PDB file of C-alpha atoms in Angstrom:
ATOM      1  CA  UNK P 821      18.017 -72.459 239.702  1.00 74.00           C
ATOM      2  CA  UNK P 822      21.643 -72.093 239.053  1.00 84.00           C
ATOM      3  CA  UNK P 823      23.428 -75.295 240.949  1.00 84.00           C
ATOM      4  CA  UNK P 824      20.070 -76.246 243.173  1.00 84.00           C
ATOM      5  CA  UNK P 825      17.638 -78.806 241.733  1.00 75.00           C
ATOM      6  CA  UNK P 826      14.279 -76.352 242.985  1.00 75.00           C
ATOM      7  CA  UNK P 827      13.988 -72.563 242.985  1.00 74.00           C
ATOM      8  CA  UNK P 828      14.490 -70.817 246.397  1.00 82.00           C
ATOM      9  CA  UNK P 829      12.295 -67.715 247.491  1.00 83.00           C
ATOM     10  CA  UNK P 830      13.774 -65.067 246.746  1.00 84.00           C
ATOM     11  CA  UNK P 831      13.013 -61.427 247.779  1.00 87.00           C
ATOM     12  CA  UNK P 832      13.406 -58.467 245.362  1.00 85.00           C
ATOM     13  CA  UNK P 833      16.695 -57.795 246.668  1.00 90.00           C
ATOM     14  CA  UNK P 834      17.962 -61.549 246.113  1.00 90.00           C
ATOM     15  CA  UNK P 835      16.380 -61.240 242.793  1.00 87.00           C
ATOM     16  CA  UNK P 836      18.754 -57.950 242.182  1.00 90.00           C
ATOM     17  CA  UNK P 837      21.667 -59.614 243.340  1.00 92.00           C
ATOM     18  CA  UNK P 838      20.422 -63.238 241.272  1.00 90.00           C
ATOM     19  CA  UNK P 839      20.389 -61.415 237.806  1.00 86.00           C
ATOM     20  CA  UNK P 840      24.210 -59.411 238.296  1.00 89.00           C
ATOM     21  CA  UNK P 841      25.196 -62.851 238.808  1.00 91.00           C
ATOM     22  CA  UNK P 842      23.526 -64.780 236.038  1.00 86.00           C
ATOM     23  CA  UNK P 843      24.557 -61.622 233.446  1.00 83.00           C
ATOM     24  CA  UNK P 844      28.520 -61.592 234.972  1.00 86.00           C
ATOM     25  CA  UNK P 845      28.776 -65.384 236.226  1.00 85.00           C
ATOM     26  CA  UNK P 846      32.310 -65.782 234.472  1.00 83.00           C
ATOM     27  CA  UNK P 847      33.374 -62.876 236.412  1.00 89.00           C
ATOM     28  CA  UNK P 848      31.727 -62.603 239.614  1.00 91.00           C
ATOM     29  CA  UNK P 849      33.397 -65.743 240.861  1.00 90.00           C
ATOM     30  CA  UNK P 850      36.567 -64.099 240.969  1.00 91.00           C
ATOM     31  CA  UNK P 851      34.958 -60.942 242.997  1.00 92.00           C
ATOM     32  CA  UNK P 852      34.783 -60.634 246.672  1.00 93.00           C
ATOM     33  CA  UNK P 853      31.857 -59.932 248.464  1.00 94.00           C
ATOM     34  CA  UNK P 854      32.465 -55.839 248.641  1.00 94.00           C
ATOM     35  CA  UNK P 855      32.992 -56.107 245.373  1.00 93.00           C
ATOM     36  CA  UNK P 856      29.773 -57.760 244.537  1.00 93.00           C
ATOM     37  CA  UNK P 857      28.035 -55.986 247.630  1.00 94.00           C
ATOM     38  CA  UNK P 858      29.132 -52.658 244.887  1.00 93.00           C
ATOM     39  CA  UNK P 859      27.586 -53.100 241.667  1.00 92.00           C
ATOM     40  CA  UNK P 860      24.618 -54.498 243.067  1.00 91.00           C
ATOM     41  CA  UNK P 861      24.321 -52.077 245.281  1.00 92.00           C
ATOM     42  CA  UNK P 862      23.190 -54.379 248.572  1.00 93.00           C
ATOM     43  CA  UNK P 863      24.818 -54.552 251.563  1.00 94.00           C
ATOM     44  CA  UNK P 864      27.067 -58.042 252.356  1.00 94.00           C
ATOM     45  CA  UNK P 865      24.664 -58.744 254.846  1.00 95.00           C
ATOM     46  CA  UNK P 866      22.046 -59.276 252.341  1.00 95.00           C
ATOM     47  CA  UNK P 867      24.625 -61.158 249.941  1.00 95.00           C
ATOM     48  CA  UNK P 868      25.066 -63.438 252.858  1.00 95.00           C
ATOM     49  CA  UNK P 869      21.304 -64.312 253.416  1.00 94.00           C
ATOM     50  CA  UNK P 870      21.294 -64.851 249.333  1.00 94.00           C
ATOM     51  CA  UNK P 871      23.759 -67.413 249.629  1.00 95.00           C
ATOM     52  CA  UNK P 872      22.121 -69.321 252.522  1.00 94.00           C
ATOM     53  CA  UNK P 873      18.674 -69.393 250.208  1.00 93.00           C
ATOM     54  CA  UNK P 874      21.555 -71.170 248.142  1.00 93.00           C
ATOM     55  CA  UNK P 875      22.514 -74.089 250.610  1.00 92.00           C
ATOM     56  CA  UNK P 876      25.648 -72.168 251.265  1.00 94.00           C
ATOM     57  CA  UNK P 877      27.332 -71.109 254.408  1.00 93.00           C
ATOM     58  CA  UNK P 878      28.230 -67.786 253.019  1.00 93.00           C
ATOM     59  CA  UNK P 879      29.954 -66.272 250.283  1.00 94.00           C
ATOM     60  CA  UNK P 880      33.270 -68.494 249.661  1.00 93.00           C
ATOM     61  CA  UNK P 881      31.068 -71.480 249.721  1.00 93.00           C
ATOM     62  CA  UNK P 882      28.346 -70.087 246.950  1.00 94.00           C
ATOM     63  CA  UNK P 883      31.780 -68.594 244.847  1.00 93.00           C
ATOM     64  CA  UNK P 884      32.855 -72.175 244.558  1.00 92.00           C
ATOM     65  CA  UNK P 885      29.848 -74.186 243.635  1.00 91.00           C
ATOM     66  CA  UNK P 886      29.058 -71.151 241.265  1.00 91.00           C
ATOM     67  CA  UNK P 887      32.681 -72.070 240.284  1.00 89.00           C
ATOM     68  CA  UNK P 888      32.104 -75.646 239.011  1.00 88.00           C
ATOM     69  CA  UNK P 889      28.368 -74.579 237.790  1.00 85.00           C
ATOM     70  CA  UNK P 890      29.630 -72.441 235.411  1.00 82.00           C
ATOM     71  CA  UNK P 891      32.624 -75.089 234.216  1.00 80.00           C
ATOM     72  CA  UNK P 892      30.356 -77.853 233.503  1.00 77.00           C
ATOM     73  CA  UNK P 893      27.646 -75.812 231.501  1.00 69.00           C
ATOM     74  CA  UNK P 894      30.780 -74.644 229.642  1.00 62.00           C
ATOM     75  CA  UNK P 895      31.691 -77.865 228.541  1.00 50.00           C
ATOM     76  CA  UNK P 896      28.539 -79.110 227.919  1.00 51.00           C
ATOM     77  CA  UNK P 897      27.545 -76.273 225.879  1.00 49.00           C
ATOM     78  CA  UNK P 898      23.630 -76.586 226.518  1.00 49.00           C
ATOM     79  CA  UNK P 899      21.124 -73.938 225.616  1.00 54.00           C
ATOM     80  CA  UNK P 900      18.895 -72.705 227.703  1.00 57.00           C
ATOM     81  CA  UNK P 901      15.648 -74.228 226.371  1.00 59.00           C
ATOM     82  CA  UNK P 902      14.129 -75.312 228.890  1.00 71.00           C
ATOM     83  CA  UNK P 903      11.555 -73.286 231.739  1.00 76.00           C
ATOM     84  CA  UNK P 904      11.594 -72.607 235.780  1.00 78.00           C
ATOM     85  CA  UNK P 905       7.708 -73.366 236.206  1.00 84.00           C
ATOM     86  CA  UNK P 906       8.319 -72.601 239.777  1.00 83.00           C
ATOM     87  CA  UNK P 907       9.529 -69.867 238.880  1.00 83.00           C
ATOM     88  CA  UNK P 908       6.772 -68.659 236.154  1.00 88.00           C
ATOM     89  CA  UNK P 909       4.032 -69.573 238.950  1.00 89.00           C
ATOM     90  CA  UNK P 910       5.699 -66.837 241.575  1.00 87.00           C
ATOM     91  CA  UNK P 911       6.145 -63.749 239.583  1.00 88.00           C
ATOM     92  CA  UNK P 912       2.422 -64.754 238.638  1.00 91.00           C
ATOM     93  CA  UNK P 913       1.654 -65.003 242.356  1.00 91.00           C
ATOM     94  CA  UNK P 914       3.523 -62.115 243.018  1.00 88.00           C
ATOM     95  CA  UNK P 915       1.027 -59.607 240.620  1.00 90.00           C
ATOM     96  CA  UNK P 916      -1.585 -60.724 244.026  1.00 90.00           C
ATOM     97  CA  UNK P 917       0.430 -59.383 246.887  1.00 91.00           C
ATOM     98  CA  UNK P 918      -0.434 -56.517 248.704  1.00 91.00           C
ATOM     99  CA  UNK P 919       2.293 -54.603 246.712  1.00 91.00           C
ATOM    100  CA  UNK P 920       1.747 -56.236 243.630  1.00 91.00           C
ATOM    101  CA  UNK P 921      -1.867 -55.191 243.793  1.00 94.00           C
ATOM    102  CA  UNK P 922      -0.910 -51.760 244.366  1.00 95.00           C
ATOM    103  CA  UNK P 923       1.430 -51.176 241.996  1.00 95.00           C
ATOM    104  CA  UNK P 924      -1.113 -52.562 238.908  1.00 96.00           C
ATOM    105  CA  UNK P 925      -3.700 -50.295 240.400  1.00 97.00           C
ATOM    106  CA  UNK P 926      -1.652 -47.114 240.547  1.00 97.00           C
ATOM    107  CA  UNK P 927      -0.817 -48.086 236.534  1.00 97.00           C
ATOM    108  CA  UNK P 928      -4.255 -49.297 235.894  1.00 97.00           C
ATOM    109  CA  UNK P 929      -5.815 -45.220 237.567  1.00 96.00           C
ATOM    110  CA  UNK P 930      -3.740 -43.940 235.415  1.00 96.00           C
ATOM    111  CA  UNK P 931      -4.425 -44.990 232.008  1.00 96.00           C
ATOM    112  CA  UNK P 932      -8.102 -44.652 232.445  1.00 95.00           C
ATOM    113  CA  UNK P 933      -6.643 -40.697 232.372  1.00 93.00           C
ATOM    114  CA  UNK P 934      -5.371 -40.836 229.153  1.00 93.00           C
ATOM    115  CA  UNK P 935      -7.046 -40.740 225.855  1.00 91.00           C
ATOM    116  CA  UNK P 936      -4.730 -42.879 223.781  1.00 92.00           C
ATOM    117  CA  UNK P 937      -2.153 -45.663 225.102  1.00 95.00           C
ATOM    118  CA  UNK P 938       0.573 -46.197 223.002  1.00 95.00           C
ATOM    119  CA  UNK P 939       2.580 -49.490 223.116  1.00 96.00           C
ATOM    120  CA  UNK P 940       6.142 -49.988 221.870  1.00 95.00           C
ATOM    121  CA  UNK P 941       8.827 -52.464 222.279  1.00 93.00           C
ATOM    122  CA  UNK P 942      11.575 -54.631 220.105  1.00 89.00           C
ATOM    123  CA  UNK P 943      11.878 -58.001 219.513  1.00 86.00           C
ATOM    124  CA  UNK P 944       9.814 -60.580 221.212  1.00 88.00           C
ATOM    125  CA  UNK P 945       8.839 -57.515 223.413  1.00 92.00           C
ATOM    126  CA  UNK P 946       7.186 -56.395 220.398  1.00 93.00           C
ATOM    127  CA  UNK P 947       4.880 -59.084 220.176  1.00 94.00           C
ATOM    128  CA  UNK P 948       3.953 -58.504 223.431  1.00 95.00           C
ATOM    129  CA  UNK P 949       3.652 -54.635 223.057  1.00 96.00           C
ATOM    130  CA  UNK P 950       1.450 -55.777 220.103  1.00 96.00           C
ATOM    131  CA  UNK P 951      -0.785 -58.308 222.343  1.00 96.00           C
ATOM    132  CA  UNK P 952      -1.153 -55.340 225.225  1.00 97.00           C
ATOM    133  CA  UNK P 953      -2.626 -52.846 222.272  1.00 97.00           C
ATOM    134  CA  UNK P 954      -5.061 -55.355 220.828  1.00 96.00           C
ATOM    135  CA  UNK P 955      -6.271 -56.017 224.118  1.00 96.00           C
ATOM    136  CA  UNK P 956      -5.802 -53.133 225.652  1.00 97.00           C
ATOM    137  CA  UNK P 957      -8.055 -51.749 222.580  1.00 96.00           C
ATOM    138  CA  UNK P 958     -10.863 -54.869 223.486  1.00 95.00           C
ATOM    139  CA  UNK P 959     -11.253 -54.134 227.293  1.00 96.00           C
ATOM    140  CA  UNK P 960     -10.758 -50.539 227.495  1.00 94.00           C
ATOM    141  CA  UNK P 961     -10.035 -48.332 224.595  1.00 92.00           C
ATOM    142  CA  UNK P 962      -8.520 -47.701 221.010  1.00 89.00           C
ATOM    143  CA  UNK P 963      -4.921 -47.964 221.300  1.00 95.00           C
ATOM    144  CA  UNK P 964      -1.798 -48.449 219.192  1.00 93.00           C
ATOM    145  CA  UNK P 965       1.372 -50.416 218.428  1.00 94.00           C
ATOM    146  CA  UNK P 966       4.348 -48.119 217.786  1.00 92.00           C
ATOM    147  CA  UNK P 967       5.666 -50.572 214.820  1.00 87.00           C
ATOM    148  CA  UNK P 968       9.214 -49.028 214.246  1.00 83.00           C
ATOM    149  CA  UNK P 969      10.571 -46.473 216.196  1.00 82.00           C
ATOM    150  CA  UNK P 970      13.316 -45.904 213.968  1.00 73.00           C
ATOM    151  CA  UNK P 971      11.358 -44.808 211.127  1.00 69.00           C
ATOM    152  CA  UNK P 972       8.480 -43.310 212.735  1.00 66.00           C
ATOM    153  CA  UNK P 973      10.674 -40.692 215.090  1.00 65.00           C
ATOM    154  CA  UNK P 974       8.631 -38.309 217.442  1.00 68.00           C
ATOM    155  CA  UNK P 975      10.432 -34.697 217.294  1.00 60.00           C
ATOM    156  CA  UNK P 976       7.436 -32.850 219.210  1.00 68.00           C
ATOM    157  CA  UNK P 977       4.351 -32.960 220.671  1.00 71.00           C
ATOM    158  CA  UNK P 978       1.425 -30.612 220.451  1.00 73.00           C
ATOM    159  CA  UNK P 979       0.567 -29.139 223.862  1.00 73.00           C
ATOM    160  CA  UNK P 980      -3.218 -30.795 223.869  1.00 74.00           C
ATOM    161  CA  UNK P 981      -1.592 -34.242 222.938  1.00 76.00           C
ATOM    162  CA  UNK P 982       0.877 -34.356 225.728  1.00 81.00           C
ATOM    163  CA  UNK P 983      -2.293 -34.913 228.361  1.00 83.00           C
ATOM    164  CA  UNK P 984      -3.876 -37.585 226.841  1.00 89.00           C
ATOM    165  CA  UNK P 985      -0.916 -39.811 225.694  1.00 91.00           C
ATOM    166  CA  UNK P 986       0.440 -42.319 227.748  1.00 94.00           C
ATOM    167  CA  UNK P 987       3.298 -44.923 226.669  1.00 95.00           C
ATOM    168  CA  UNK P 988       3.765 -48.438 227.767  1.00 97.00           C
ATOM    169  CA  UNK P 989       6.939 -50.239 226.767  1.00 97.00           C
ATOM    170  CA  UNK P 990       7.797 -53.328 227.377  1.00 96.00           C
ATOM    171  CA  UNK P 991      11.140 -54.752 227.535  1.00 94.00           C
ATOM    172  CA  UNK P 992      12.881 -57.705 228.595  1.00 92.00           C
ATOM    173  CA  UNK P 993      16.564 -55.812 229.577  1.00 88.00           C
ATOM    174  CA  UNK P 994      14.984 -52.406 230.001  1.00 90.00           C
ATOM    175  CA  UNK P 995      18.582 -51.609 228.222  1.00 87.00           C
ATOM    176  CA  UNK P 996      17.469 -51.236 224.816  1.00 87.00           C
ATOM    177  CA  UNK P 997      19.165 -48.220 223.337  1.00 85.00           C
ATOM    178  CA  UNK P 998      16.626 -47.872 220.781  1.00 85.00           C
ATOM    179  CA  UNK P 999      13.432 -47.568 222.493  1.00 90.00           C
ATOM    180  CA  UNK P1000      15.839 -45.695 225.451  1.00 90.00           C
ATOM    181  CA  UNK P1001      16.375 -43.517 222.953  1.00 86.00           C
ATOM    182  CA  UNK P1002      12.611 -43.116 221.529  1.00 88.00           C
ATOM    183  CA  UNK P1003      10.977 -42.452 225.074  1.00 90.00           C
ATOM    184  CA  UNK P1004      13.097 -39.461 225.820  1.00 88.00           C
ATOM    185  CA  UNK P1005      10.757 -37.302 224.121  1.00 86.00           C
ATOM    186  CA  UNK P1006       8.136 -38.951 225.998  1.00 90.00           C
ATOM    187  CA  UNK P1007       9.550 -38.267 229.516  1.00 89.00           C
ATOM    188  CA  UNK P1008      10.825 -34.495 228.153  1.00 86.00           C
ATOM    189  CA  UNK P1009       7.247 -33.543 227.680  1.00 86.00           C
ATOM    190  CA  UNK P1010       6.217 -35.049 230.898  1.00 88.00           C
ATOM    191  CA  UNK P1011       3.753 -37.637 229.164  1.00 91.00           C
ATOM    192  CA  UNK P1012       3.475 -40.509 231.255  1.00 94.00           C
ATOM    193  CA  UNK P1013       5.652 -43.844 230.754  1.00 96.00           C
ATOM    194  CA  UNK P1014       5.239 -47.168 232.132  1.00 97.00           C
ATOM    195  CA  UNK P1015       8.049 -49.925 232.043  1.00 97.00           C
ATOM    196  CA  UNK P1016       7.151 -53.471 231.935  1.00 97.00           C
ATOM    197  CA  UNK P1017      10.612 -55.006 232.461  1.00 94.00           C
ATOM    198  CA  UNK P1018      12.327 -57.852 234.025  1.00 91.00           C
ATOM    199  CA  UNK P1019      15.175 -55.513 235.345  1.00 87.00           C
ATOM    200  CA  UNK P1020      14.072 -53.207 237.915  1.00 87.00           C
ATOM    201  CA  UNK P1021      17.190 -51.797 237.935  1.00 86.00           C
ATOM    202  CA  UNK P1022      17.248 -51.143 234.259  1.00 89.00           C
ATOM    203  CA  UNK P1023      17.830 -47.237 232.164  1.00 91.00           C
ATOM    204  CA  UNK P1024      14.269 -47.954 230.573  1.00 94.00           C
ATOM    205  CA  UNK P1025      13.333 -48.603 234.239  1.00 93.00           C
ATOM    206  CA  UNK P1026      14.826 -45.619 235.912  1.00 92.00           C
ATOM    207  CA  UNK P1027      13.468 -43.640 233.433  1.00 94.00           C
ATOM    208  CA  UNK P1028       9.760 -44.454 233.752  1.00 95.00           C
ATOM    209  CA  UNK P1029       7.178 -42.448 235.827  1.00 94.00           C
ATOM    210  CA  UNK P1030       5.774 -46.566 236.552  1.00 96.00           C
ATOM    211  CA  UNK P1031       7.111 -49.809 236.697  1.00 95.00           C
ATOM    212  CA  UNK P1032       6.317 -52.962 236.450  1.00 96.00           C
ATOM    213  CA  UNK P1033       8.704 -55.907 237.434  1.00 92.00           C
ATOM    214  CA  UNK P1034       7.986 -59.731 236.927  1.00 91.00           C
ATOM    215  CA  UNK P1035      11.532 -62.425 237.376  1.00 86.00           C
ATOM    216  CA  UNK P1036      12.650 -64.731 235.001  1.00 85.00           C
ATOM    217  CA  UNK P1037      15.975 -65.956 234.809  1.00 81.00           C
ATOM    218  CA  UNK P1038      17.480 -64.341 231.414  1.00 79.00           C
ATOM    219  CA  UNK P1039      18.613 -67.218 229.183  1.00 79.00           C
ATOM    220  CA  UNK P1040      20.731 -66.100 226.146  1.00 74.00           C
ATOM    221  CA  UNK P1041      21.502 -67.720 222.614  1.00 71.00           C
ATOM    222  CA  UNK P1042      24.652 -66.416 222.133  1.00 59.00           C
ATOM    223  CA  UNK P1043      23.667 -62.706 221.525  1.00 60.00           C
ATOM    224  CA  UNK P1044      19.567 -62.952 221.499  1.00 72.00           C
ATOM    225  CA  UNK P1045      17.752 -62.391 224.831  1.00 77.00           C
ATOM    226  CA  UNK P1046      15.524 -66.119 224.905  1.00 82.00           C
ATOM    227  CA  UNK P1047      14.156 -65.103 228.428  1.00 86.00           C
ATOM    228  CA  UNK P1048      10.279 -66.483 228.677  1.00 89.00           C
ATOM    229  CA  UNK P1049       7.846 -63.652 228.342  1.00 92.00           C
ATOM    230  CA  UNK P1050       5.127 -65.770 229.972  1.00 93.00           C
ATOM    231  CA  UNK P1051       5.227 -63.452 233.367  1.00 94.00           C
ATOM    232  CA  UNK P1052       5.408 -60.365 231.051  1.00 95.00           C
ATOM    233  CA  UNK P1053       2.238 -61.666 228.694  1.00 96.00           C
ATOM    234  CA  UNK P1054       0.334 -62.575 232.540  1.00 96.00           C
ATOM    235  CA  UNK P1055       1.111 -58.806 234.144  1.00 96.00           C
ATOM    236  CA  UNK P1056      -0.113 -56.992 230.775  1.00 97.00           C
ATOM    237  CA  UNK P1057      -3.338 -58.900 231.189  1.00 96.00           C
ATOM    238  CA  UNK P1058      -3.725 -58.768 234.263  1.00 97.00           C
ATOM    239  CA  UNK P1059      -3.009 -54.756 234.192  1.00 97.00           C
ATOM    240  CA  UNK P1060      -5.767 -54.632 231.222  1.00 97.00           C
ATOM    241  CA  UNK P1061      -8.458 -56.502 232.897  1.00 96.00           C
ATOM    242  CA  UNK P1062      -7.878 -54.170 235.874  1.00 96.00           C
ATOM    243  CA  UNK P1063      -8.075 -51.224 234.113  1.00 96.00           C
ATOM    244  CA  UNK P1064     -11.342 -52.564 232.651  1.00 96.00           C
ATOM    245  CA  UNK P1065     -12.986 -53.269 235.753  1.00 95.00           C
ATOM    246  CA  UNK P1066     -12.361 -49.694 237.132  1.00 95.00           C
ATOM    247  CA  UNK P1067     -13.500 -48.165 234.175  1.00 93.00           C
ATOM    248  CA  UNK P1068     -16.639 -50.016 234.653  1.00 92.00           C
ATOM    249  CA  UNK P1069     -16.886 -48.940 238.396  1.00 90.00           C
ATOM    250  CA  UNK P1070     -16.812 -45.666 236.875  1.00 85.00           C
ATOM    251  CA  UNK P1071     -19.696 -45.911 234.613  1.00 84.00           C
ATOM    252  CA  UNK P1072     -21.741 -47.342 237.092  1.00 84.00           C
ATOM    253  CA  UNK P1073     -20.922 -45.097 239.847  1.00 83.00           C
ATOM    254  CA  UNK P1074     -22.198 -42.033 236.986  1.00 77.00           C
ATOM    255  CA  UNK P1075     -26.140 -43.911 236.825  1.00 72.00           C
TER     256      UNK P1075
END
């Protein structure tokens, strides 16, 4: 992970501070640690722990190995093919914490609430919106793939719709300004949405009712996101399968 040969464990507040530094590392290296301590909205305290999970006495120390990081994968010009398993196998392991746990079941109550589940993102996050509805339609009930937002635009909802829709939308950046855009209506007539994101502090995020977070290093081809959806693809199953069981409980609980 960045200049270390292994992946450190990192909190959800190291993982804030991680990804303003991967998306800004050309600048950040130039910032001090107020400045940094600003837009990620931490305290320097918590900068300073980040950079001992780093090997690094503090701040200075992390700025200049950061420094000659970012030089040498400049002139080496690699792209970012290859995958963190360590850090695959955490977010995976994180889905079983007490939190984790918590946070899928909350989602998982939900949906078993709603009639119809709708599914929507861009990119390779439409594939996965597209693998969540298929599923989601195996284990639990008929739902849908929004397949373009831009053509299919939502203007209003009938009054009996609004309490049996829910919408799940998955996205890598949570900054898409398309489906930002397409879930307004959603959150306007107070119909449920669910983020599945790797930026927690994301619009898409913010915006959502629920969310759910998985880390993965964003890796970038020049302008297309390349960051591995395997974390995303694990959470949406796992959130299915959950949902399924419960519904089950449900039925049986009725005999």
């Amino acid at each position: 992970m960045l200049f270390l040969d292994h992946t450190p464990e990192l909190t959800e507040t190291d993982m804030i501070i991680y990804r303003i530094i991967v998306k800004n590392m050309n600048t950040v290296v130039y910032m001090r640690i107020r400045d940094l301590a600003k837009i990620t909205y931490c305290s320097t305290a918590s900068i300073q722990r980040f950079c001992q999970k780093f090997d690094c006495a503090g701040w200075s120390e992390f700025k200049t190995r950061l420094k000659l990081y970012v030089a040498n994968k400049n002139l080496n010009q690699e792209y970012p093919t290859d995958l963190d398993s360590g850090e695959v196998v955490r977010s995976i392991m994180e889905t079983d914490t007490p939190d984790g746990r918590q946070k899928i079941d909350e989602v998982a109550k939900m949906l078993l609430t709603r009639k119809q589940v709708l599914w929507i993102g861009q990119g390779t996050s439409k594939i996965l919106a597209e693998f969540g509805a298929v599923n989601y339609s195996s284990f639990v009930n008929l739902s849908l793939l929004i397949q373009n937002p831009i053509d299919n635009p939502i203007v209003d909802f009938d009054e009996t719709a609004t309490d049996e829709l829910c919408l799940i939308v998955c996205s890598v950046s949570g900054e898409n300004h398309i489906i930002i855009k397409y879930i307004d209506n959603f959150i306007k007539h107070k119909i449920p949405v669910v983020a599945i994101t790797n930026n927690v502090t994301s619009t898409i995020a913010k915006m959502s009712q629920y969310t759910l977070t998985y880390f993965a290093t964003q890796q970038m081809i020049e302008s297309d996101n390349v960051t591995t959806q395997t974390p995303a693809m694990f959470l949406i199953e796992k959130l299915i399968r959950r949902a399924s069981s419960l519904k089950q409980v449900e039925k049986d609980s009725k005999l």
